Coordinates of C-alpha atoms and ligand atoms in Angstrom, one line a residue:
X27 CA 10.4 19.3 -8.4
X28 CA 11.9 16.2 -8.7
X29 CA 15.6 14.5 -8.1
X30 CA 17.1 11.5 -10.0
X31 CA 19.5 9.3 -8.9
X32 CA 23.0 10.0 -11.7
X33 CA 22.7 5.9 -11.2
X34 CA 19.6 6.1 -13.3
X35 CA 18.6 6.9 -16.6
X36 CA 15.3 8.0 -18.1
X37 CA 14.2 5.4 -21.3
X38 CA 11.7 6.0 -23.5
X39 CA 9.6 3.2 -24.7
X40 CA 9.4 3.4 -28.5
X41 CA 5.9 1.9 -28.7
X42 CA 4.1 4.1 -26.3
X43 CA 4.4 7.7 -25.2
X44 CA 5.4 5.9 -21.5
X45 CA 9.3 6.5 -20.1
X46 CA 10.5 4.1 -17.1
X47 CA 14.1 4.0 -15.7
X48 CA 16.9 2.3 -16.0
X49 CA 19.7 1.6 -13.8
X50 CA 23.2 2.6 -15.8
X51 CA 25.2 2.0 -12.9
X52 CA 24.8 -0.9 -9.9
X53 CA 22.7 0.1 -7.1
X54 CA 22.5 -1.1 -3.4
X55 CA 19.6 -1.5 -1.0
X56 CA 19.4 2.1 0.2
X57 CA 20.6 3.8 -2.7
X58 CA 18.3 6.6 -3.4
X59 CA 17.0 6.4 -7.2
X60 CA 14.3 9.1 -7.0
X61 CA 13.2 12.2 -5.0
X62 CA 9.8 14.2 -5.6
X63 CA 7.5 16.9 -5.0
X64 CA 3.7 15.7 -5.8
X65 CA 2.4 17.9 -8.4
X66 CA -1.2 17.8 -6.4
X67 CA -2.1 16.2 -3.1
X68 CA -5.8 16.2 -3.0
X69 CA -9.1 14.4 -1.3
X70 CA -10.2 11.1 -3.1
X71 CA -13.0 12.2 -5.2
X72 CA -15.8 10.8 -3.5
X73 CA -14.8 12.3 0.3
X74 CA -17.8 14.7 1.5
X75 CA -16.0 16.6 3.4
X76 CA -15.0 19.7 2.0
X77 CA -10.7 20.5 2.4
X78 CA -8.8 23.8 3.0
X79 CA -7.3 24.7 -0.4
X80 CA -4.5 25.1 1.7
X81 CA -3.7 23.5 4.4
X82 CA -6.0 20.1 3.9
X83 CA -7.5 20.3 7.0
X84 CA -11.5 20.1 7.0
X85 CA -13.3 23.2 5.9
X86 CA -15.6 25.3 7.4
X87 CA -15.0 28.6 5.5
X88 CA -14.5 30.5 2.2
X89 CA -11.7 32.1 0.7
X90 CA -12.6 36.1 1.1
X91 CA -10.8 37.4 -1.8
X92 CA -12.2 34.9 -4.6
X93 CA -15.4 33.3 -2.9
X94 CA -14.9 29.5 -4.5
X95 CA -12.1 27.7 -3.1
X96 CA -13.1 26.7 0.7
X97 CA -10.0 27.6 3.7
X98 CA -10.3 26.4 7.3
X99 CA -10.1 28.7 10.1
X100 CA -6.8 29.0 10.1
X101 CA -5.6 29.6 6.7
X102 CA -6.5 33.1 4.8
X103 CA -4.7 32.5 1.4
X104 CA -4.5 29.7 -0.9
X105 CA -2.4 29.3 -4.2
X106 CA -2.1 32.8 -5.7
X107 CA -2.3 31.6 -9.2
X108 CA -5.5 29.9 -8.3
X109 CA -7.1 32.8 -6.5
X110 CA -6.7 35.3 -9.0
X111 CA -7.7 33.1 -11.6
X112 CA -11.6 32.9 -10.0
X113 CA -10.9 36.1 -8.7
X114 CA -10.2 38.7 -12.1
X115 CA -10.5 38.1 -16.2
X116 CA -12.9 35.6 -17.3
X117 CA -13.7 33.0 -14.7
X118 CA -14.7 35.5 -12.2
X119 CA -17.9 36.4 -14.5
X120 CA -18.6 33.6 -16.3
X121 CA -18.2 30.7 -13.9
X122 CA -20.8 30.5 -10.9
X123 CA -19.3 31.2 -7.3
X124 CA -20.7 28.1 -6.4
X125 CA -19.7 25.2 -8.6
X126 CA -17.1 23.8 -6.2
X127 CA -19.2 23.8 -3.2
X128 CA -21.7 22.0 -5.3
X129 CA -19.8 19.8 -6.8
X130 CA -16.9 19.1 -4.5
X131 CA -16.3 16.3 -6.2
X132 CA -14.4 18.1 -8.9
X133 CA -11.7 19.7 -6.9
X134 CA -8.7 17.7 -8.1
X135 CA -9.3 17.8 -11.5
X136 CA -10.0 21.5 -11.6
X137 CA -6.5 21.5 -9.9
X138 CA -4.9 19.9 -12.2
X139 CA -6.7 22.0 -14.9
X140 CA -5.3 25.0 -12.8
X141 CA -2.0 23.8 -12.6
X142 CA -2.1 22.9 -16.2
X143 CA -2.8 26.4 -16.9
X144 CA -0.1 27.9 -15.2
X145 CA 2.4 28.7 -17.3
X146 CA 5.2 28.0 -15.0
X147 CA 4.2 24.6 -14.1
X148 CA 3.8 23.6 -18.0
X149 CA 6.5 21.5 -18.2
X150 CA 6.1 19.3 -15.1
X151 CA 2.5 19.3 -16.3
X152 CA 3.0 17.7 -20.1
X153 CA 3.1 13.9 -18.6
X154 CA -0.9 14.6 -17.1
X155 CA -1.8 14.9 -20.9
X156 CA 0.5 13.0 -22.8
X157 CA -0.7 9.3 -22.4
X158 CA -5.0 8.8 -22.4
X159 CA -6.0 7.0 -18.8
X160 CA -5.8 3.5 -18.8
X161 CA -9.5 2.9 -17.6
X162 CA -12.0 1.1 -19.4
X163 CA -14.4 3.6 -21.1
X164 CA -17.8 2.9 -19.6
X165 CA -16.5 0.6 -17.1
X166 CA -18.6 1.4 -13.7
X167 CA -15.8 3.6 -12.4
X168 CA -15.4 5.6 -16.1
X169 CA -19.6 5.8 -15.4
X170 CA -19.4 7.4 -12.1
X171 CA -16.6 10.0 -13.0
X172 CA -18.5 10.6 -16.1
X173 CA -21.6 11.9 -14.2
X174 CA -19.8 13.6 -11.0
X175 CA -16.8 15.1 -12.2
X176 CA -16.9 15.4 -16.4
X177 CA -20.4 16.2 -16.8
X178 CA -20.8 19.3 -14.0
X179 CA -17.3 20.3 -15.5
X180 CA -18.0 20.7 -19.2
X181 CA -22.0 22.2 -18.1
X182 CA -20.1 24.8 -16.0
X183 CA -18.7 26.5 -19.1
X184 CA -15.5 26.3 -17.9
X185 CA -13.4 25.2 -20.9
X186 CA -14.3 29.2 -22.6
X187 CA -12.5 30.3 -19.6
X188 CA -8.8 28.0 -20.0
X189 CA -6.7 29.5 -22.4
X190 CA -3.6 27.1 -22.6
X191 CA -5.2 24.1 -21.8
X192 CA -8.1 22.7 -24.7
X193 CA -10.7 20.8 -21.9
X194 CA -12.1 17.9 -23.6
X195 CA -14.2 15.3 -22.2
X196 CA -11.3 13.0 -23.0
X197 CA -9.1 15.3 -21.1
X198 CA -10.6 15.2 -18.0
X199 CA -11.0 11.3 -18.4
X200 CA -7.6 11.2 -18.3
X201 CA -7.3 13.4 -15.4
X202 CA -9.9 11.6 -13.4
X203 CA -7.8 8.1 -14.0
X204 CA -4.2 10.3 -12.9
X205 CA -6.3 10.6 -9.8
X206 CA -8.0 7.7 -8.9
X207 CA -5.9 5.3 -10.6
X208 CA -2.3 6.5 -10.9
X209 CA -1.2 8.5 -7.9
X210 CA -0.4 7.3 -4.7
X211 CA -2.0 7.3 -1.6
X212 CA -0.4 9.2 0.8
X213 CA -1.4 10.1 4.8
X214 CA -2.4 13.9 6.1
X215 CA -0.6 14.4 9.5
X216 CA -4.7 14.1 10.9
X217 CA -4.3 10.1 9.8
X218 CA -7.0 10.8 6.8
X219 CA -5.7 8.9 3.5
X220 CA -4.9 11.6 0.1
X221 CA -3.9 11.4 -3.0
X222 CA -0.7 12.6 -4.5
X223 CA -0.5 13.1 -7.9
X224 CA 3.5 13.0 -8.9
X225 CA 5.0 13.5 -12.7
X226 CA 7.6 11.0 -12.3
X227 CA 6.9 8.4 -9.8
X228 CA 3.5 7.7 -11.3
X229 CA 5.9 6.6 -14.3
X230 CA 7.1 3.8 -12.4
X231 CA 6.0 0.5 -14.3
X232 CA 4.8 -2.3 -11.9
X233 CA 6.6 -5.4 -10.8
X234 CA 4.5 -8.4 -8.5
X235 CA 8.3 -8.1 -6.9
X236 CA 9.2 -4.9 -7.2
X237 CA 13.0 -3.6 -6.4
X238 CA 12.2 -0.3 -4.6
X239 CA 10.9 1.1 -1.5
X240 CA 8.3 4.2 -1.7
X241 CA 8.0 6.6 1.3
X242 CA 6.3 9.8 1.9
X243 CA 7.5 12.5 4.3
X244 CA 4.8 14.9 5.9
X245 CA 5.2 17.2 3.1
X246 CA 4.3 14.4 0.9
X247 CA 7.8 14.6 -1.1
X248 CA 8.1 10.7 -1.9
X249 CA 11.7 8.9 -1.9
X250 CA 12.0 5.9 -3.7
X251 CA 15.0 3.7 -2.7
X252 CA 16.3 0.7 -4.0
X253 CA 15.0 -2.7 -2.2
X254 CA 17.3 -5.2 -3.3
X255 CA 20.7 -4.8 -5.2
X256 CA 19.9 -3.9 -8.8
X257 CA 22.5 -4.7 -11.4
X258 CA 23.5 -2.4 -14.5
X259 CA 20.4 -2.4 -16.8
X260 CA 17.5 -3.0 -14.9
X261 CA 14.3 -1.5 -15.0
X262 CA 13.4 0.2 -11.6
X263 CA 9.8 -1.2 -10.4
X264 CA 7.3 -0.2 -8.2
X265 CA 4.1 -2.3 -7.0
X266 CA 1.2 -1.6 -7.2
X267 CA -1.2 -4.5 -5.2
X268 CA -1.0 -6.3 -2.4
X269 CA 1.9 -8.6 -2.5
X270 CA 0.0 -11.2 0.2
X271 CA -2.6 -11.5 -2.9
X272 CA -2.1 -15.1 -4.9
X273 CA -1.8 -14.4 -8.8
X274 CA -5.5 -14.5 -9.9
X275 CA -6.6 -12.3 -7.0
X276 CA -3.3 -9.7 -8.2
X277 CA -3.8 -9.7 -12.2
X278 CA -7.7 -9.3 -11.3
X279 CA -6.8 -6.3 -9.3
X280 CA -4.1 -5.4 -11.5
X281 CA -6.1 -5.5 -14.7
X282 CA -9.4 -3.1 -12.8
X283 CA -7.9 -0.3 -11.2
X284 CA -4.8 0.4 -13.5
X285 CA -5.7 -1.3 -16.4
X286 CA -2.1 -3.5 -16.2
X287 CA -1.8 -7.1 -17.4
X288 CA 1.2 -8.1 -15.5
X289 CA 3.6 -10.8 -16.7
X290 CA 6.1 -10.3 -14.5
X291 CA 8.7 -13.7 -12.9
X292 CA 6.0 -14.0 -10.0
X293 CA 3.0 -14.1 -11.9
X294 CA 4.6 -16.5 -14.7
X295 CA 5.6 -19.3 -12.4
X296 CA 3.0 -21.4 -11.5
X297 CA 4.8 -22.1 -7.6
X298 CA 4.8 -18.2 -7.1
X299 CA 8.4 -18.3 -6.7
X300 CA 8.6 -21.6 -4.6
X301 CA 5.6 -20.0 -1.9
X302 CA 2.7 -22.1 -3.4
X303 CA 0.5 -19.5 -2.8
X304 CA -1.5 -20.5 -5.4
X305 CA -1.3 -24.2 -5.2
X306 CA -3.9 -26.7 -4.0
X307 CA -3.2 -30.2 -2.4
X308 CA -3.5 -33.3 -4.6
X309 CA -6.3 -35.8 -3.9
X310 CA -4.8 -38.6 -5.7
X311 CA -1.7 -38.3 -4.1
X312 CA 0.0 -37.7 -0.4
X313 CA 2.4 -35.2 -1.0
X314 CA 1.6 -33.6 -4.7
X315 CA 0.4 -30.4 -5.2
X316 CA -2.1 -28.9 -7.7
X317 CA -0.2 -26.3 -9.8
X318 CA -1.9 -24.1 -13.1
X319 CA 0.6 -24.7 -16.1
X320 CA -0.1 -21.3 -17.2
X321 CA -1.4 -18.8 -14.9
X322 CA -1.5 -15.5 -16.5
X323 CA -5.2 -15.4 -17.1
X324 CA -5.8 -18.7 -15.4
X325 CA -5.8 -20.2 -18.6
X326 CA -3.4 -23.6 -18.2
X327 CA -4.2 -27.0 -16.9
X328 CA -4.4 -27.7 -13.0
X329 CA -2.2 -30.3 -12.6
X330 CA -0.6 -32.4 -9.6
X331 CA 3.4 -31.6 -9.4
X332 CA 4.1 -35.4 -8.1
X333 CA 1.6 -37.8 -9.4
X334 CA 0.7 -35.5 -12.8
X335 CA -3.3 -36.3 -12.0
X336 CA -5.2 -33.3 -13.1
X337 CA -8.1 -30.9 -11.6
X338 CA -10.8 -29.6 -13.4
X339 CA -10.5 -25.4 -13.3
X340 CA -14.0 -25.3 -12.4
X341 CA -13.2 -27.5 -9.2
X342 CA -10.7 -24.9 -8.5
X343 CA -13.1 -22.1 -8.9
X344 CA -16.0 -23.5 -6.8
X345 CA -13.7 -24.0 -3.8
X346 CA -12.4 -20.5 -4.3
X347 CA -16.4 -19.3 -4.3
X348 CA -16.8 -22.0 -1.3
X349 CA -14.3 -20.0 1.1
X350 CA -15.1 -16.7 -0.3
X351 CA -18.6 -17.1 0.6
X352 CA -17.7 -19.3 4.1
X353 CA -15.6 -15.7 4.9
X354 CA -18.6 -13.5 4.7
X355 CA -20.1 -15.8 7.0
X356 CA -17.7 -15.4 9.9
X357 CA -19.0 -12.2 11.6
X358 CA -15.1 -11.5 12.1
X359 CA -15.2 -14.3 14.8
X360 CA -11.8 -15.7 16.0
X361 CA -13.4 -19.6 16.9
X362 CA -15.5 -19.1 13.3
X363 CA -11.8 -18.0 11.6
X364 CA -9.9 -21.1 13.4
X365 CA -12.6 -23.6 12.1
X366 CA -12.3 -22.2 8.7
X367 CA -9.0 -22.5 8.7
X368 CA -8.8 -26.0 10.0
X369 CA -11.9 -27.3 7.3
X370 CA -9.9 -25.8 4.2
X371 CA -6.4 -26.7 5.1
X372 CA -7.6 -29.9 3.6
X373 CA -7.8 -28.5 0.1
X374 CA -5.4 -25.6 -0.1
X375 CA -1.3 -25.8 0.5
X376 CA -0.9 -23.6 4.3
X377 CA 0.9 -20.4 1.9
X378 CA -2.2 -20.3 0.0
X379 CA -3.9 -16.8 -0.3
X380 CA -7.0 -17.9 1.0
X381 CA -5.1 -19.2 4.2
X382 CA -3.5 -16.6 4.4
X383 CA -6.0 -14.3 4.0
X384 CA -7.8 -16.2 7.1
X385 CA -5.0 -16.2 8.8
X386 CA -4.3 -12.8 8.7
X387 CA -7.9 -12.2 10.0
X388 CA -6.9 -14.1 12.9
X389 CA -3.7 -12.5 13.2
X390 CA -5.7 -8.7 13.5
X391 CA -8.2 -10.3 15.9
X392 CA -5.5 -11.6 18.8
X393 CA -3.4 -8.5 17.6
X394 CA -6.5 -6.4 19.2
X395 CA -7.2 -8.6 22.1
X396 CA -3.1 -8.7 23.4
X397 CA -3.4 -4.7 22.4
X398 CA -6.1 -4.3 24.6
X399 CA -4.9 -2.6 27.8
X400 CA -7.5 -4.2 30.2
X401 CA -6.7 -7.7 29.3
X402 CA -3.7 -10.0 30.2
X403 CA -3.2 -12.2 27.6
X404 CA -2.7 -15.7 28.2
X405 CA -0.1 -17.9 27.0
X406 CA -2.2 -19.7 24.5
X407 CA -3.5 -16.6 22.3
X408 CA 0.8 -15.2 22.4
X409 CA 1.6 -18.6 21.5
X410 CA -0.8 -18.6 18.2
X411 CA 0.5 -15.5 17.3
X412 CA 3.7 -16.4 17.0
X413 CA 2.8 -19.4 15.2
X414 CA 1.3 -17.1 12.7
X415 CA 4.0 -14.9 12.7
X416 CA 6.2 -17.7 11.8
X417 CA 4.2 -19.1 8.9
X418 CA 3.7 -15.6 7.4
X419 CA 6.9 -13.9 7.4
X420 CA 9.1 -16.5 5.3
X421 CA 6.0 -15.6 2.5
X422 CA 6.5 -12.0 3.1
X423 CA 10.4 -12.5 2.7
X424 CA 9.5 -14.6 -0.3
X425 CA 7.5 -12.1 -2.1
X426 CA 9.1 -9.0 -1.5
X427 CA 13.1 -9.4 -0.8
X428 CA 15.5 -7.1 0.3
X429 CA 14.3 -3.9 2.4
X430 CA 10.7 -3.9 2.8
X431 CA 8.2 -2.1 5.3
X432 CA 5.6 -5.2 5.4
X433 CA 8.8 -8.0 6.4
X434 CA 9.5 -4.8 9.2
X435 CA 5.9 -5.0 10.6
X436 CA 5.4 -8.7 10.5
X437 CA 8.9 -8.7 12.5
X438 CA 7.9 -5.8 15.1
X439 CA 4.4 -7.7 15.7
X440 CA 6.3 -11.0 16.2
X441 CA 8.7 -9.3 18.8
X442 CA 6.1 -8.1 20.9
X443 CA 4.2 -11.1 21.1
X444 CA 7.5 -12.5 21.7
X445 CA 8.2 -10.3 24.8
X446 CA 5.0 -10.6 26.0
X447 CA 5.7 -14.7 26.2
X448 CA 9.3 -14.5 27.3
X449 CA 8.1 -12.2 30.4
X450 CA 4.9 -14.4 30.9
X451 CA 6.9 -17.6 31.1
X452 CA 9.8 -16.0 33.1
X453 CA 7.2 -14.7 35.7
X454 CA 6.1 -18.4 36.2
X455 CA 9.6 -19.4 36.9
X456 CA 8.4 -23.2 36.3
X457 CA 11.6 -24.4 34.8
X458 CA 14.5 -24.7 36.8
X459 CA 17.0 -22.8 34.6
X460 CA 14.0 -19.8 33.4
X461 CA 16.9 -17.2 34.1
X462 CA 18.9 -18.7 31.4
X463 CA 15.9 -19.7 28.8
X464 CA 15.0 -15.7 29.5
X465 CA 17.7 -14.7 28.5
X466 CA 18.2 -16.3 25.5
X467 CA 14.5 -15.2 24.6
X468 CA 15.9 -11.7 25.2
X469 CA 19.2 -12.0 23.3
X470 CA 16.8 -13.3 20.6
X471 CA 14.6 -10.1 20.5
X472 CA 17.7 -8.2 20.5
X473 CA 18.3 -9.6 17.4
X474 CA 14.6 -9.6 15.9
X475 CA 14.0 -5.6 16.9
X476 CA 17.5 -4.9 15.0
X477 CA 16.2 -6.6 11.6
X478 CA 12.9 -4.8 12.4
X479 CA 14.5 -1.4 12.5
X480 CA 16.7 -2.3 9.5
X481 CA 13.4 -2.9 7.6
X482 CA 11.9 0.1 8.9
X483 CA 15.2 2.4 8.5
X484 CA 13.9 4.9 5.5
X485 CA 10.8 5.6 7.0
X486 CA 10.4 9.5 8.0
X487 CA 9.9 9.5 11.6
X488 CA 6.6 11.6 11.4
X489 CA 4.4 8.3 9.0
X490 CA 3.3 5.6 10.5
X491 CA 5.9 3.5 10.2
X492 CA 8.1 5.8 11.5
X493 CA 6.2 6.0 14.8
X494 CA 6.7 2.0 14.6
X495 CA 10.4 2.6 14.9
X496 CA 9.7 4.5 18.0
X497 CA 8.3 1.5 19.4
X498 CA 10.8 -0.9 18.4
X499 CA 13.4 1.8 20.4
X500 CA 11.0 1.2 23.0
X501 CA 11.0 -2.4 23.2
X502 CA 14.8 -2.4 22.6
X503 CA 15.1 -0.3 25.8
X504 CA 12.8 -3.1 27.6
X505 CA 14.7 -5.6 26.7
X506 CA 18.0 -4.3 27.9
X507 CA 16.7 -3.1 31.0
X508 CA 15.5 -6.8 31.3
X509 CA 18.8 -8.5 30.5
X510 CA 20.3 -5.9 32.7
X511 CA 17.9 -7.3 35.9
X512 CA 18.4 -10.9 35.0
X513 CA 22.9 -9.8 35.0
X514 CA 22.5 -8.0 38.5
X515 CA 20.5 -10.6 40.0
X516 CA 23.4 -13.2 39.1
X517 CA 25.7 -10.8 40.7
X518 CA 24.6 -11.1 43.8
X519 CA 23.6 -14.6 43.9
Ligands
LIG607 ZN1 -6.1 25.5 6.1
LIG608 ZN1 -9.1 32.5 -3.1
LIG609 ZN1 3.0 -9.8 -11.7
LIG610 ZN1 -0.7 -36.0 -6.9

């Protein structure tokens, strides 16, 4: 089921029932620290449509031989172990025919119950029980999962009809969180998002910078590589929000889906490692910025970093609630984005997260306009682009250093914009030396679609990211051809 790198060892944490790993001998970006069959890939709990037991494609049948688990039209069997077990013995009579279709929202935890069961699979299976879920009991998501999934499972009768595994409602909290909270999301070839439940990788403690890269291959095996070099007794980390988020936004996020409090070196330093994403601009003083002494939990002072003047918290807070509210009011406008942009600039350093956030708005609005086959972009929308690009991708390098998909796709959307302007001016031929200015631009692109593939390197070629290389190969082709033009054309001047 699972692979480990012999540069890695498993620890145990003496406290809690948890294990990470640790590095026992130096590793280098690209190493791989960690192959992995999921245990379960399965629907999120609240999709409607009804999957193929096998296959994951949508449903439109029922599996002849046991008459519960739905099949698509192309697939006739489903897991054996599964089958049989609504099929013969016990479950066949005592459980209703029905309850999955019924209650669809059950299927991954009756899979993991299943697999559970199995007594070939128990010893993969013994980390889905060992440690409780992390979620808050009677939290709104704990509520929800309570009434759709716990409470039809239990009223079914099915824990008379498991003989290995004791179904408690406890239990099936805790498999309801290794669902919702602590698998990964992974992508069906048909481009809908699953969840893949793995033993080990779901072991992986988080990190705001963490030192790995995760990928998934269309059998959903996942490969974890290392990012960055990682010296002899490190912990390997994984992340698990949105590095682009500013601290407050991350430990918020953090501490409600996977029930972490994060301390890690980004969320500690009030300068977010030297990006300022969460830092406001002094009013007291020119060039001073407002830093929190101590922003785990938001709880220090707000203080200038130049002329020490201080900022009540509540300040802060209201001008967070001011753009958050001013963003719901956009209408995802570009001119409404720009203005908000330009009227809190004022208040917030330019690496700020709700800058960024804005500007990454814009950034998806001109990436859909210059996308958009039946327009020609101008030379003002490229032109912002690239000036987002540039703001955005030191931050990105910033946050997560070393190999990283999100530093790959900031560079392959920079290089097309960057084509796209190089051509555009070219075509204009205003200067007098544009032959030479183009092909620099192009020598330049050479260079950014090379760091872009580098970025992108471990990415399976059937994900998404993968089908980005394909387009990198394409604008490296383009460019060539180009630079091969512009050489001929000098030829026979
Ligand atoms: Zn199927
Ligand atoms: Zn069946
Ligand atoms: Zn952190
Ligand atoms: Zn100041």
């Amino acid at each position: 089921m699972q692979s480990l790198s012999e540069k890695v060892k498993i620890v145990k944490n003496s406290t809690t029932p948890s294990r990470h790993l640790v590095a026992i001998a130096e590793l280098s970006p690209g190493d791989v620290i960690l192959e992995e069959q999921p245990l379960l890939v399965t629907p999120h709990w609240e999709c409607e449509q009804m999957k193929c037991s096998q296959c994951l494609q949508d449903s439109f049948v029922m599996c002849k031989k046991c008459e519960f688990f739905p099949l698509c039209i192309d697939c006739t069997t489903h897991n054996t172990y599964d089958c049989d077990f609504f099929c013969e013995g016990a479950a066949g009579a005592e459980i209703s025919k029905n309850l999955l279709v019924e209650n669809y929202t059950i299927f991954g935890v009756l899979k993991l119950l299943l697999l559970m069961e199995n007594p070939a699979n128990s010893e993969q299976c013994a980390a889905l029980s060992a440690t409780p879920g992390a979620t808050v009991v009677d939290s709104e998501a704990w509520q929800e999962q309570d009434t759709q999934i716990v409470t039809p499972l239990l009223q079914s009768g099915i824990a008379r009809v498991f003989k290995r595994v004791k179904v408690t409602h406890e239990l099936l909290h805790t498999l309801c969180w290794r669902i919702d909270a602590n698998a990964f999301e992974v992508t069906a070839s048909d481009g809908n998002t699953l969840k893949g439940v793995y033993a080990c990788g779901a072991q992986l403690p988080h990190n705001c910078v963490p030192n790995t890269v995760v990928t998934f291959d269309e059998d959903f095996r996942l490969k974890l590589y290392a990012s960055v070099r990682i010296p002899v007794g490190a912990v390997i980390y994984n992340t698990y929000t949105n590095p682009l988020m500013g601290t407050s936004q991350r430990q918020h996020e953090l501490r409600l889906t996977k029930g972490i409090e994060c301390a890690c070196a980004r969320c500690s330093d009030p300068l977010e490692l030297g990006t300022h994403m969460s830092s406001l601009k002094c009013t007291k003083c020119a060039n001073g910025f407002v830093v929190c002494s101590a922003p785990i939990r938001d709880v220090g002072i707000w203080k200038c970093n130049n002329c020490a003047a201080t900022m009540a918290t509540d300040v802060v807070k209201q001008l967070l609630v001011d753009v958050g509210e001013a963003l719901l009011e956009t209408n995802s406008e570009l001119l409404a984005y720009e203005s908000l942009l330009a009227k809190y600039s004022v208040h917030f350093h330019q690496n700020h997260f709700v800058l960024v956030e804005i500007k990454q708005n814009i950034a998806s609005i001109l990436r859909a306009i210059l996308m958009n086959p039946m327009c020609i972009p101008g030379k003002d929308l490229l032109e912002r682009k690239l000036q987002l690009c540039e703001e955005m991708m030191p931050l990105v390098r910033a946050v997560l250093p070393g190999v990283s998909k999100l530093y790959g796709i900031a560079l392959y959307e920079y290089l097309l914009s960057y084509m796209e302007l190089a051509e555009l001016i070219f075509e204009e031929k205003a200067a007098a030396n544009a032959a030479q200015i183009f092909q620099e631009k192009l020598e330049d692109a050479r260079d950014i679609a090379a760091k872009a593939k580098e970025m992108l390197r471990f990415e399976p070629s059937n994900s998404p990211e993968g089908h980005l290389v394909s387009r990198i190969a394409m604008e490296q082709k383009r460019i060539e051809e180009n630079l091969r033009q512009l050489n001929s054309k000098r030829s026979c001047a």
